[in-house]
């Protein structure tokens, strides 16, 4: 017998023992409460058996500032098992919220996404990430008895790319009647600065994540990853997903990585490699801007197309990789600032990959925020540091109206306050979405594998679900999943962190 068979046999014995004990104590399963007691006993036995699994030994979890910090360590299968086990309740909860959204927006059932995961994405996933995803399933099942399998988890990991990139491409191919009006997302406000722009001349990187509050309230994991192969990683992330996915991370070889998503992107390559796999691989294995670019381009499927903002703390160089499918471009500098708020700027990418995007419309969310980044960063040239970057992420200046008003055009987005919504992303008026959390680091912190993170709106404002739903019954379908999103404090996290006593 190999190790995993032996483990499975041991777990089975523990469960059988529990059943036998229950049977001896209770006689026949005569009532519903006796049945419930048996189910609870089996669940407790399963959890005890799983908790003794040697794969969990190096892993840990604690909560602080509204975040859940997990340390994962070892070979890919073990790290997956730790991830699935330690975050099992959060994964089941997030899977329910995310899959409901995917099915609703695309008018496709879950079987459709499982098939896409199994046939299109799965076979091209590198062996180590296949093992990690399988490990997540095993850890999850060991902890909760979940019925989710690896196709579910792969489809779930692709939640940023299947519904809004693959499905619209497929609808066009198949000339689907009454196809839903799907738009690629526009996630995030971010910048990376270096040289004469920052206070100490070294790199500063900041990012806030824009998404639906429904998903965003769940985007509260800090992953500290010590893989057997590749570099050490510290990143924010989503329960059950192996990439950061809103993308903010640093690795132990000096790479600093974030991005904002390209608005109104169109295109998909079914023969390409899933974006979530490439993004995770690049953060784990790239030690330079060139290596990062190479990994992201290898098998580019067009999914979740982003403007990647990169820094290499070893050289002080920063870069922007505008990763279209038909076109892409890399800019780099050792003295400058690169910002992002969901717009592409390379003429070829604009023409070929985002044909509907209007870079001249000053009233749109991406362009209004672009103008605000330009003025805010220029005003603060030479003064930018971590504390200032935290403040910038909570900025509420609307350049289209020339006033302070938290809405869809401000760096800290509050689309729930906007009668306009964001039509470029098909976000209707008062859509419950916007900036859901923020992160900042600089070269000195990155060297020590440290970052600052704030859960909730980076300005510190709270979103409350109940009054929102009462005022906006058009979003009643979100009621089972939409929660309060209260802001936490800016909190520092680092690699190998022990929980506070
Ligand atoms: Zn705000």
XYZ file of N, CA and C and ligand atoms in Angstrom, residues 393-396 406-407 410-414 435 457-461, ligand 1:
52
model
N -5.184 55.057 -2.246
C -6.134 53.985 -2.583
C -7.537 54.291 -2.083
N -7.656 55.203 -1.106
C -8.959 55.583 -0.572
C -9.451 56.912 -1.120
N -8.859 57.373 -2.222
C -9.167 58.698 -2.774
C -10.566 58.759 -3.404
N -11.264 59.903 -3.163
C -12.639 60.062 -3.653
C -12.809 61.265 -4.572
N -17.646 59.913 -3.555
C -17.335 58.498 -3.785
C -18.324 57.930 -4.790
N -17.821 57.471 -5.934
C -18.709 56.891 -6.956
C -17.924 55.943 -7.863
N -14.108 57.143 -8.940
C -13.062 57.471 -7.973
C -12.142 56.275 -7.753
N -10.889 56.570 -7.404
C -9.902 55.483 -7.252
C -10.409 54.446 -6.262
N -11.049 54.917 -5.179
C -11.744 54.010 -4.267
C -13.196 53.957 -4.751
N -13.543 52.885 -5.451
C -14.824 52.834 -6.150
C -15.998 52.469 -5.266
N -17.105 53.199 -5.465
C -18.370 52.919 -4.760
C -19.478 52.971 -5.816
N -14.396 49.147 -4.981
C -13.137 48.750 -4.339
C -13.456 47.968 -3.069
N -13.574 48.739 1.839
C -13.183 49.940 1.089
C -11.896 50.520 1.680
N -10.890 50.826 0.846
C -9.636 51.372 1.372
C -9.804 52.723 2.072
N -10.932 53.425 1.840
C -11.184 54.693 2.532
C -11.662 54.451 3.959
N -12.051 53.203 4.260
C -12.546 52.888 5.604
C -14.063 52.853 5.696
N -14.754 53.134 4.589
C -16.225 53.123 4.604
C -16.788 51.712 4.625
Zn -14.047 54.839 -0.589
